[in-house]
PDB file of N, CA and C in Angstrom:
ATOM      1  N   UNK N   1       7.138  11.743 -13.449  1.00  0.00           N
ATOM      2  CA  UNK N   1       5.870  11.092 -12.580  1.00  0.00           C
ATOM      3  C   UNK N   1       5.632   9.707 -12.945  1.00  0.00           C
ATOM      4  N   UNK N   2       5.463   8.788 -12.234  1.00  0.00           N
ATOM      5  CA  UNK N   2       4.864   7.548 -12.677  1.00  0.00           C
ATOM      6  C   UNK N   2       3.131   7.661 -12.756  1.00  0.00           C
ATOM      7  N   UNK N   3       2.565   7.071 -13.347  1.00  0.00           N
ATOM      8  CA  UNK N   3       1.117   7.134 -13.617  1.00  0.00           C
ATOM      9  C   UNK N   3       0.273   6.395 -12.398  1.00  0.00           C
ATOM     10  N   UNK N   4      -0.379   7.049 -11.807  1.00  0.00           N
ATOM     11  CA  UNK N   4      -0.830   6.368 -10.313  1.00  0.00           C
ATOM     12  C   UNK N   4      -2.482   5.592 -11.054  1.00  0.00           C
ATOM     13  N   UNK N   5      -2.302   4.377 -10.276  1.00  0.00           N
ATOM     14  CA  UNK N   5      -3.607   3.452 -10.840  1.00  0.00           C
ATOM     15  C   UNK N   5      -4.257   2.942  -9.288  1.00  0.00           C
ATOM     16  N   UNK N   6      -5.586   2.704  -9.134  1.00  0.00           N
ATOM     17  CA  UNK N   6      -6.053   2.128  -8.247  1.00  0.00           C
ATOM     18  C   UNK N   6      -6.965   0.945  -8.429  1.00  0.00           C
ATOM     19  N   UNK N   7      -6.777  -0.244  -8.222  1.00  0.00           N
ATOM     20  CA  UNK N   7      -7.966  -1.664  -8.643  1.00  0.00           C
ATOM     21  C   UNK N   7      -8.644  -1.404  -7.563  1.00  0.00           C
ATOM     22  N   UNK N   8      -9.860  -2.141  -7.957  1.00  0.00           N
ATOM     23  CA  UNK N   8     -11.031  -2.545  -7.555  1.00  0.00           C
ATOM     24  C   UNK N   8     -11.122  -3.934  -7.794  1.00  0.00           C
ATOM     25  N   UNK N   9     -11.138  -4.544  -6.641  1.00  0.00           N
ATOM     26  CA  UNK N   9     -11.695  -5.885  -6.587  1.00  0.00           C
ATOM     27  C   UNK N   9     -13.028  -5.961  -6.731  1.00  0.00           C
ATOM     28  N   UNK N  10     -13.740  -7.163  -7.015  1.00  0.00           N
ATOM     29  CA  UNK N  10     -15.177  -6.927  -7.253  1.00  0.00           C
ATOM     30  C   UNK N  10     -15.878  -6.157  -7.486  1.00  0.00           C
ATOM     31  N   UNK N  11     -15.453  -4.848  -8.269  1.00  0.00           N
ATOM     32  CA  UNK N  11     -16.069  -3.852  -8.499  1.00  0.00           C
ATOM     33  C   UNK N  11     -17.688  -3.800  -8.740  1.00  0.00           C
ATOM     34  N   UNK N  12     -18.114  -4.956  -9.780  1.00  0.00           N
ATOM     35  CA  UNK N  12     -19.591  -5.216  -9.764  1.00  0.00           C
ATOM     36  C   UNK N  12     -20.389  -5.139  -8.380  1.00  0.00           C
ATOM     37  N   UNK N  13     -19.918  -5.627  -7.466  1.00  0.00           N
ATOM     38  CA  UNK N  13     -20.545  -5.546  -5.855  1.00  0.00           C
ATOM     39  C   UNK N  13     -20.889  -4.050  -5.710  1.00  0.00           C
ATOM     40  N   UNK N  14     -19.890  -3.137  -6.158  1.00  0.00           N
ATOM     41  CA  UNK N  14     -19.960  -1.853  -5.666  1.00  0.00           C
ATOM     42  C   UNK N  14     -20.649  -1.363  -6.598  1.00  0.00           C
ATOM     43  N   UNK N  15     -21.216  -1.602  -7.572  1.00  0.00           N
ATOM     44  CA  UNK N  15     -21.984  -0.982  -8.715  1.00  0.00           C
ATOM     45  C   UNK N  15     -23.411  -1.725  -8.745  1.00  0.00           C
ATOM     46  N   UNK N  16     -23.843  -2.341  -7.632  1.00  0.00           N
ATOM     47  CA  UNK N  16     -25.081  -2.998  -7.833  1.00  0.00           C
ATOM     48  C   UNK N  16     -26.106  -1.964  -7.299  1.00  0.00           C
ATOM     49  N   UNK N  17     -27.133  -2.162  -7.895  1.00  0.00           N
ATOM     50  CA  UNK N  17     -28.202  -1.038  -7.578  1.00  0.00           C
ATOM     51  C   UNK N  17     -29.367  -2.130  -6.780  1.00  0.00           C
ATOM     52  N   UNK N  18     -30.311  -1.397  -6.488  1.00  0.00           N
ATOM     53  CA  UNK N  18     -31.334  -2.648  -5.846  1.00  0.00           C
ATOM     54  C   UNK N  18     -31.739  -3.825  -6.474  1.00  0.00           C
ATOM     55  N   UNK N  19     -31.913  -3.566  -7.982  1.00  0.00           N
ATOM     56  CA  UNK N  19     -32.469  -4.823  -8.889  1.00  0.00           C
ATOM     57  C   UNK N  19     -31.115  -5.425  -9.573  1.00  0.00           C
ATOM     58  N   UNK N  20     -30.276  -4.624 -10.056  1.00  0.00           N
ATOM     59  CA  UNK N  20     -29.225  -5.603 -10.648  1.00  0.00           C
ATOM     60  C   UNK N  20     -27.828  -4.389 -10.844  1.00  0.00           C
ATOM     61  N   UNK N  21     -26.473  -4.992 -11.388  1.00  0.00           N
ATOM     62  CA  UNK N  21     -25.176  -3.943 -11.517  1.00  0.00           C
ATOM     63  C   UNK N  21     -25.835  -3.010 -12.663  1.00  0.00           C
ATOM     64  N   UNK N  22     -25.499  -1.759 -11.986  1.00  0.00           N
ATOM     65  CA  UNK N  22     -25.606  -0.775 -13.259  1.00  0.00           C
ATOM     66  C   UNK N  22     -24.398   0.309 -13.256  1.00  0.00           C
ATOM     67  N   UNK N  23     -24.001   0.026 -14.623  1.00  0.00           N
ATOM     68  CA  UNK N  23     -22.563   1.027 -14.973  1.00  0.00           C
ATOM     69  C   UNK N  23     -22.596   2.279 -14.502  1.00  0.00           C
ATOM     70  N   UNK N  24     -23.898   2.700 -14.439  1.00  0.00           N
ATOM     71  CA  UNK N  24     -24.015   4.098 -13.857  1.00  0.00           C
ATOM     72  C   UNK N  24     -24.550   4.499 -12.718  1.00  0.00           C
ATOM     73  N   UNK N  25     -24.097   3.378 -11.555  1.00  0.00           N
ATOM     74  CA  UNK N  25     -24.639   3.670 -10.553  1.00  0.00           C
ATOM     75  C   UNK N  25     -23.724   4.851  -9.622  1.00  0.00           C
ATOM     76  N   UNK N  26     -24.496   5.069  -8.685  1.00  0.00           N
ATOM     77  CA  UNK N  26     -24.078   6.058  -7.654  1.00  0.00           C
ATOM     78  C   UNK N  26     -22.426   6.117  -7.147  1.00  0.00           C
ATOM     79  N   UNK N  27     -21.886   4.830  -7.155  1.00  0.00           N
ATOM     80  CA  UNK N  27     -20.806   4.683  -6.467  1.00  0.00           C
ATOM     81  C   UNK N  27     -19.941   5.187  -7.577  1.00  0.00           C
ATOM     82  N   UNK N  28     -20.208   4.985  -9.009  1.00  0.00           N
ATOM     83  CA  UNK N  28     -18.971   5.456 -10.149  1.00  0.00           C
ATOM     84  C   UNK N  28     -19.177   6.751 -10.057  1.00  0.00           C
ATOM     85  N   UNK N  29     -20.109   7.481  -9.959  1.00  0.00           N
ATOM     86  CA  UNK N  29     -20.294   8.977 -10.142  1.00  0.00           C
ATOM     87  C   UNK N  29     -19.694   9.598  -8.922  1.00  0.00           C
ATOM     88  N   UNK N  30     -19.452   8.943  -7.771  1.00  0.00           N
ATOM     89  CA  UNK N  30     -18.798   9.453  -6.560  1.00  0.00           C
ATOM     90  C   UNK N  30     -17.328   9.385  -6.803  1.00  0.00           C
ATOM     91  N   UNK N  31     -16.782   8.213  -7.289  1.00  0.00           N
ATOM     92  CA  UNK N  31     -15.671   8.012  -7.405  1.00  0.00           C
ATOM     93  C   UNK N  31     -14.971   9.248  -8.978  1.00  0.00           C
ATOM     94  N   UNK N  32     -16.010   9.403  -9.558  1.00  0.00           N
ATOM     95  CA  UNK N  32     -15.507  10.426 -10.930  1.00  0.00           C
ATOM     96  C   UNK N  32     -15.373  11.782 -10.153  1.00  0.00           C
ATOM     97  N   UNK N  33     -16.225  12.096  -8.953  1.00  0.00           N
ATOM     98  CA  UNK N  33     -16.079  13.378  -8.718  1.00  0.00           C
ATOM     99  C   UNK N  33     -14.817  13.591  -7.813  1.00  0.00           C
ATOM    100  N   UNK N  34     -14.753  12.284  -7.241  1.00  0.00           N
ATOM    101  CA  UNK N  34     -13.542  12.457  -6.004  1.00  0.00           C
ATOM    102  C   UNK N  34     -12.335  13.262  -6.663  1.00  0.00           C
ATOM    103  N   UNK N  35     -11.679  14.080  -6.137  1.00  0.00           N
ATOM    104  CA  UNK N  35     -10.407  14.972  -6.060  1.00  0.00           C
ATOM    105  C   UNK N  35      -8.927  14.261  -6.440  1.00  0.00           C
ATOM    106  N   UNK N  36      -8.919  13.195  -5.673  1.00  0.00           N
ATOM    107  CA  UNK N  36      -7.839  12.275  -5.733  1.00  0.00           C
ATOM    108  C   UNK N  36      -8.063  11.122  -7.034  1.00  0.00           C
ATOM    109  N   UNK N  37      -9.117  10.414  -6.672  1.00  0.00           N
ATOM    110  CA  UNK N  37      -9.218   9.121  -7.227  1.00  0.00           C
ATOM    111  C   UNK N  37      -9.927   9.230  -8.972  1.00  0.00           C
ATOM    112  N   UNK N  38     -10.396  10.523  -9.088  1.00  0.00           N
ATOM    113  CA  UNK N  38     -10.928  11.156 -10.633  1.00  0.00           C
ATOM    114  C   UNK N  38      -9.631  11.340 -11.434  1.00  0.00           C
ATOM    115  N   UNK N  39      -8.360  11.255 -10.697  1.00  0.00           N
ATOM    116  CA  UNK N  39      -7.085  11.627 -11.725  1.00  0.00           C
ATOM    117  C   UNK N  39      -6.100  10.545 -11.935  1.00  0.00           C
ATOM    118  N   UNK N  40      -6.763   9.243 -11.122  1.00  0.00           N
ATOM    119  CA  UNK N  40      -5.814   8.309 -11.374  1.00  0.00           C
ATOM    120  C   UNK N  40      -6.437   7.417 -12.263  1.00  0.00           C
ATOM    121  N   UNK N  41      -5.708   6.283 -12.690  1.00  0.00           N
ATOM    122  CA  UNK N  41      -6.257   5.318 -13.702  1.00  0.00           C
ATOM    123  C   UNK N  41      -7.005   4.481 -12.743  1.00  0.00           C
ATOM    124  N   UNK N  42      -8.188   4.131 -13.484  1.00  0.00           N
ATOM    125  CA  UNK N  42      -9.289   3.207 -12.517  1.00  0.00           C
ATOM    126  C   UNK N  42      -9.247   2.024 -13.212  1.00  0.00           C
ATOM    127  N   UNK N  43      -9.053   0.678 -12.319  1.00  0.00           N
ATOM    128  CA  UNK N  43      -8.831  -0.585 -12.733  1.00  0.00           C
ATOM    129  C   UNK N  43      -9.785  -1.640 -12.270  1.00  0.00           C
ATOM    130  N   UNK N  44     -10.517  -2.275 -12.819  1.00  0.00           N
ATOM    131  CA  UNK N  44     -11.836  -3.027 -12.490  1.00  0.00           C
ATOM    132  C   UNK N  44     -11.478  -4.517 -12.498  1.00  0.00           C
ATOM    133  N   UNK N  45     -11.507  -5.447 -11.656  1.00  0.00           N
ATOM    134  CA  UNK N  45     -11.839  -6.566 -11.719  1.00  0.00           C
ATOM    135  C   UNK N  45     -13.259  -6.921 -11.706  1.00  0.00           C
ATOM    136  N   UNK N  46     -13.912  -6.888 -12.818  1.00  0.00           N
ATOM    137  CA  UNK N  46     -15.321  -7.152 -13.156  1.00  0.00           C
ATOM    138  C   UNK N  46     -16.018  -8.279 -12.809  1.00  0.00           C
ATOM    139  N   UNK N  47     -16.254  -8.664 -11.707  1.00  0.00           N
ATOM    140  CA  UNK N  47     -17.082  -9.680 -11.338  1.00  0.00           C
ATOM    141  C   UNK N  47     -17.388  -9.676  -9.954  1.00  0.00           C
ATOM    142  N   UNK N  48     -18.417 -10.401  -9.400  1.00  0.00           N
ATOM    143  CA  UNK N  48     -18.634 -10.952  -8.252  1.00  0.00           C
ATOM    144  C   UNK N  48     -19.219 -12.124  -8.083  1.00  0.00           C
ATOM    145  N   UNK N  49     -19.936 -12.569  -6.811  1.00  0.00           N
ATOM    146  CA  UNK N  49     -20.605 -13.701  -6.966  1.00  0.00           C
ATOM    147  C   UNK N  49     -22.168 -13.711  -6.966  1.00  0.00           C
ATOM    148  N   UNK N  50     -22.822 -12.717  -7.420  1.00  0.00           N
ATOM    149  CA  UNK N  50     -24.204 -12.353  -7.385  1.00  0.00           C
ATOM    150  C   UNK N  50     -24.670 -12.914  -8.711  1.00  0.00           C
ATOM    151  N   UNK N  51     -25.838 -12.825  -9.100  1.00  0.00           N
ATOM    152  CA  UNK N  51     -26.539 -12.856 -10.583  1.00  0.00           C
ATOM    153  C   UNK N  51     -25.646 -11.920 -11.460  1.00  0.00           C
ATOM    154  N   UNK N  52     -25.646 -12.492 -12.504  1.00  0.00           N
ATOM    155  CA  UNK N  52     -24.920 -11.983 -13.598  1.00  0.00           C
ATOM    156  C   UNK N  52     -23.760 -11.213 -13.041  1.00  0.00           C
ATOM    157  N   UNK N  53     -22.776 -11.762 -12.524  1.00  0.00           N
ATOM    158  CA  UNK N  53     -21.820 -11.015 -11.607  1.00  0.00           C
ATOM    159  C   UNK N  53     -20.678 -11.018 -12.466  1.00  0.00           C
ATOM    160  N   UNK N  54     -20.502 -11.645 -13.658  1.00  0.00           N
ATOM    161  CA  UNK N  54     -19.359 -11.674 -14.678  1.00  0.00           C
ATOM    162  C   UNK N  54     -19.542 -10.736 -15.446  1.00  0.00           C
ATOM    163  N   UNK N  55     -19.062  -9.295 -15.570  1.00  0.00           N
ATOM    164  CA  UNK N  55     -19.612  -8.239 -16.322  1.00  0.00           C
ATOM    165  C   UNK N  55     -18.422  -7.563 -17.411  1.00  0.00           C
ATOM    166  N   UNK N  56     -17.537  -8.474 -17.891  1.00  0.00           N
ATOM    167  CA  UNK N  56     -16.367  -8.055 -18.456  1.00  0.00           C
ATOM    168  C   UNK N  56     -16.916  -7.249 -19.576  1.00  0.00           C
ATOM    169  N   UNK N  57     -16.494  -6.191 -19.891  1.00  0.00           N
ATOM    170  CA  UNK N  57     -16.606  -5.141 -21.145  1.00  0.00           C
ATOM    171  C   UNK N  57     -17.969  -4.278 -20.692  1.00  0.00           C
ATOM    172  N   UNK N  58     -18.385  -4.258 -19.348  1.00  0.00           N
ATOM    173  CA  UNK N  58     -19.661  -3.577 -19.026  1.00  0.00           C
ATOM    174  C   UNK N  58     -19.340  -2.462 -18.050  1.00  0.00           C
ATOM    175  N   UNK N  59     -17.900  -2.232 -17.824  1.00  0.00           N
ATOM    176  CA  UNK N  59     -17.724  -1.365 -16.402  1.00  0.00           C
ATOM    177  C   UNK N  59     -17.798   0.114 -17.109  1.00  0.00           C
ATOM    178  N   UNK N  60     -18.009   0.876 -16.425  1.00  0.00           N
ATOM    179  CA  UNK N  60     -17.902   2.402 -17.011  1.00  0.00           C
ATOM    180  C   UNK N  60     -16.970   2.946 -17.621  1.00  0.00           C
ATOM    181  N   UNK N  61     -17.527   4.010 -18.229  1.00  0.00           N
ATOM    182  CA  UNK N  61     -16.555   4.575 -19.293  1.00  0.00           C
ATOM    183  C   UNK N  61     -15.223   5.587 -18.554  1.00  0.00           C
ATOM    184  N   UNK N  62     -14.212   5.423 -18.943  1.00  0.00           N
ATOM    185  CA  UNK N  62     -12.996   5.708 -18.031  1.00  0.00           C
ATOM    186  C   UNK N  62     -12.293   4.308 -17.147  1.00  0.00           C
ATOM    187  N   UNK N  63     -12.775   3.427 -17.167  1.00  0.00           N
ATOM    188  CA  UNK N  63     -12.123   2.414 -16.427  1.00  0.00           C
ATOM    189  C   UNK N  63     -11.719   1.354 -17.196  1.00  0.00           C
ATOM    190  N   UNK N  64     -10.563   0.913 -16.724  1.00  0.00           N
ATOM    191  CA  UNK N  64      -9.901  -0.270 -17.623  1.00  0.00           C
ATOM    192  C   UNK N  64     -10.129  -1.670 -16.718  1.00  0.00           C
ATOM    193  N   UNK N  65     -10.207  -2.848 -17.404  1.00  0.00           N
ATOM    194  CA  UNK N  65     -10.525  -4.096 -16.800  1.00  0.00           C
ATOM    195  C   UNK N  65      -9.341  -4.788 -16.977  1.00  0.00           C
ATOM    196  N   UNK N  66      -9.140  -5.631 -15.998  1.00  0.00           N
ATOM    197  CA  UNK N  66      -8.295  -6.682 -15.960  1.00  0.00           C
ATOM    198  C   UNK N  66      -9.410  -8.355 -15.495  1.00  0.00           C
ATOM    199  N   UNK N  67      -9.068  -8.981 -16.714  1.00  0.00           N
ATOM    200  CA  UNK N  67     -10.131 -10.272 -16.777  1.00  0.00           C
ATOM    201  C   UNK N  67      -9.069 -11.350 -15.721  1.00  0.00           C
ATOM    202  N   UNK N  68      -9.721 -12.326 -15.386  1.00  0.00           N
ATOM    203  CA  UNK N  68      -8.976 -13.219 -14.332  1.00  0.00           C
ATOM    204  C   UNK N  68      -7.830 -14.010 -15.201  1.00  0.00           C
ATOM    205  N   UNK N  69      -7.412 -14.195 -16.403  1.00  0.00           N
ATOM    206  CA  UNK N  69      -6.428 -14.729 -17.040  1.00  0.00           C
ATOM    207  C   UNK N  69      -5.385 -13.473 -17.094  1.00  0.00           C
ATOM    208  N   UNK N  70      -5.554 -12.531 -17.433  1.00  0.00           N
ATOM    209  CA  UNK N  70      -4.770 -11.514 -17.404  1.00  0.00           C
ATOM    210  C   UNK N  70      -3.760 -11.304 -15.709  1.00  0.00           C
ATOM    211  N   UNK N  71      -5.005 -11.176 -14.837  1.00  0.00           N
ATOM    212  CA  UNK N  71      -4.550 -11.443 -13.473  1.00  0.00           C
ATOM    213  C   UNK N  71      -3.420 -12.160 -13.032  1.00  0.00           C
ATOM    214  N   UNK N  72      -4.414 -13.037 -13.302  1.00  0.00           N
ATOM    215  CA  UNK N  72      -3.321 -14.568 -12.928  1.00  0.00           C
ATOM    216  C   UNK N  72      -1.709 -14.836 -13.815  1.00  0.00           C
ATOM    217  N   UNK N  73      -1.704 -14.046 -14.982  1.00  0.00           N
ATOM    218  CA  UNK N  73      -0.451 -13.850 -15.328  1.00  0.00           C
ATOM    219  C   UNK N  73       0.523 -12.783 -15.199  1.00  0.00           C
ATOM    220  N   UNK N  74      -0.053 -11.919 -14.597  1.00  0.00           N
ATOM    221  CA  UNK N  74       0.296 -10.689 -13.804  1.00  0.00           C
ATOM    222  C   UNK N  74       1.121 -11.257 -12.687  1.00  0.00           C
ATOM    223  N   UNK N  75       0.472 -12.072 -11.989  1.00  0.00           N
ATOM    224  CA  UNK N  75       0.951 -12.828 -10.537  1.00  0.00           C
ATOM    225  C   UNK N  75       2.220 -13.545 -10.853  1.00  0.00           C
ATOM    226  N   UNK N  76       1.987 -14.315 -11.650  1.00  0.00           N
ATOM    227  CA  UNK N  76       3.002 -15.223 -12.226  1.00  0.00           C
ATOM    228  C   UNK N  76       4.195 -14.825 -12.671  1.00  0.00           C
ATOM    229  N   UNK N  77       4.017 -13.798 -13.366  1.00  0.00           N
ATOM    230  CA  UNK N  77       5.080 -13.391 -14.304  1.00  0.00           C
ATOM    231  C   UNK N  77       6.497 -12.636 -13.125  1.00  0.00           C
ATOM    232  N   UNK N  78       6.183 -12.546 -12.158  1.00  0.00           N
ATOM    233  CA  UNK N  78       7.159 -12.322 -10.913  1.00  0.00           C
ATOM    234  C   UNK N  78       7.800 -13.875 -10.601  1.00  0.00           C
ATOM    235  N   UNK N  79       7.171 -14.829 -10.795  1.00  0.00           N
ATOM    236  CA  UNK N  79       7.553 -15.944 -10.435  1.00  0.00           C
ATOM    237  C   UNK N  79       8.359 -17.034 -11.444  1.00  0.00           C
ATOM    238  N   UNK N  80       8.161 -16.288 -12.725  1.00  0.00           N
ATOM    239  CA  UNK N  80       8.614 -17.114 -13.734  1.00  0.00           C
ATOM    240  C   UNK N  80      10.196 -17.618 -13.769  1.00  0.00           C
ATOM    241  N   UNK N  81      10.286 -18.762 -14.230  1.00  0.00           N
ATOM    242  CA  UNK N  81      11.442 -19.200 -14.190  1.00  0.00           C
ATOM    243  C   UNK N  81      11.582 -19.949 -15.846  1.00  0.00           C
ATOM    244  N   UNK N  82      12.733 -20.236 -16.405  1.00  0.00           N
ATOM    245  CA  UNK N  82      13.116 -20.627 -17.597  1.00  0.00           C
ATOM    246  C   UNK N  82      11.904 -22.079 -17.807  1.00  0.00           C
ATOM    247  N   UNK N  83      11.631 -22.613 -17.136  1.00  0.00           N
ATOM    248  CA  UNK N  83      10.915 -23.864 -17.342  1.00  0.00           C
ATOM    249  C   UNK N  83       9.215 -23.336 -17.222  1.00  0.00           C
ATOM    250  N   UNK N  84       8.908 -22.272 -16.276  1.00  0.00           N
ATOM    251  CA  UNK N  84       7.652 -21.926 -16.256  1.00  0.00           C
ATOM    252  C   UNK N  84       7.650 -20.363 -16.617  1.00  0.00           C
ATOM    253  N   UNK N  85       7.492 -19.918 -18.054  1.00  0.00           N
ATOM    254  CA  UNK N  85       7.141 -18.532 -18.231  1.00  0.00           C
ATOM    255  C   UNK N  85       5.843 -18.252 -18.404  1.00  0.00           C
ATOM    256  N   UNK N  86       5.505 -17.043 -18.325  1.00  0.00           N
ATOM    257  CA  UNK N  86       4.168 -16.432 -18.343  1.00  0.00           C
ATOM    258  C   UNK N  86       3.746 -16.585 -19.726  1.00  0.00           C
ATOM    259  N   UNK N  87       2.364 -16.790 -19.413  1.00  0.00           N
ATOM    260  CA  UNK N  87       1.537 -16.875 -20.862  1.00  0.00           C
ATOM    261  C   UNK N  87       0.964 -15.708 -21.348  1.00  0.00           C
ATOM    262  N   UNK N  88       1.902 -14.962 -21.905  1.00  0.00           N
ATOM    263  CA  UNK N  88       1.532 -13.342 -22.216  1.00  0.00           C
ATOM    264  C   UNK N  88       0.761 -13.430 -23.656  1.00  0.00           C
ATOM    265  N   UNK N  89      -0.028 -12.500 -24.246  1.00  0.00           N
ATOM    266  CA  UNK N  89      -0.542 -12.879 -25.305  1.00  0.00           C
ATOM    267  C   UNK N  89      -0.923 -11.403 -25.708  1.00  0.00           C
ATOM    268  N   UNK N  90      -0.380 -10.834 -26.948  1.00  0.00           N
ATOM    269  CA  UNK N  90      -0.926  -9.449 -27.140  1.00  0.00           C
ATOM    270  C   UNK N  90      -1.400  -9.553 -28.622  1.00  0.00           C
ATOM    271  N   UNK N  91      -2.576  -8.821 -28.558  1.00  0.00           N
ATOM    272  CA  UNK N  91      -3.217  -8.477 -29.437  1.00  0.00           C
ATOM    273  C   UNK N  91      -4.677  -8.888 -29.278  1.00  0.00           C
TER     274      UNK N  91
END
């Protein structure tokens, strides 16, 4: 069976507490306790438009992150032609 994944856009917005973003916010606790979402791979796009909204590397434990460059490369890989191949970099 393929591994199930769920991606959250603007996850920093969902983890904002009254004063700032908090990787230990109640939203993340609720997700980790959910019987379905707690069993899937959680992927965060770790930014929003608020103050200190770019939080790459600061998502909660058990979450993977996609930065903007990775996301754009994944999107363009389906449109690749010999003249325009995706810009993959591993390592």
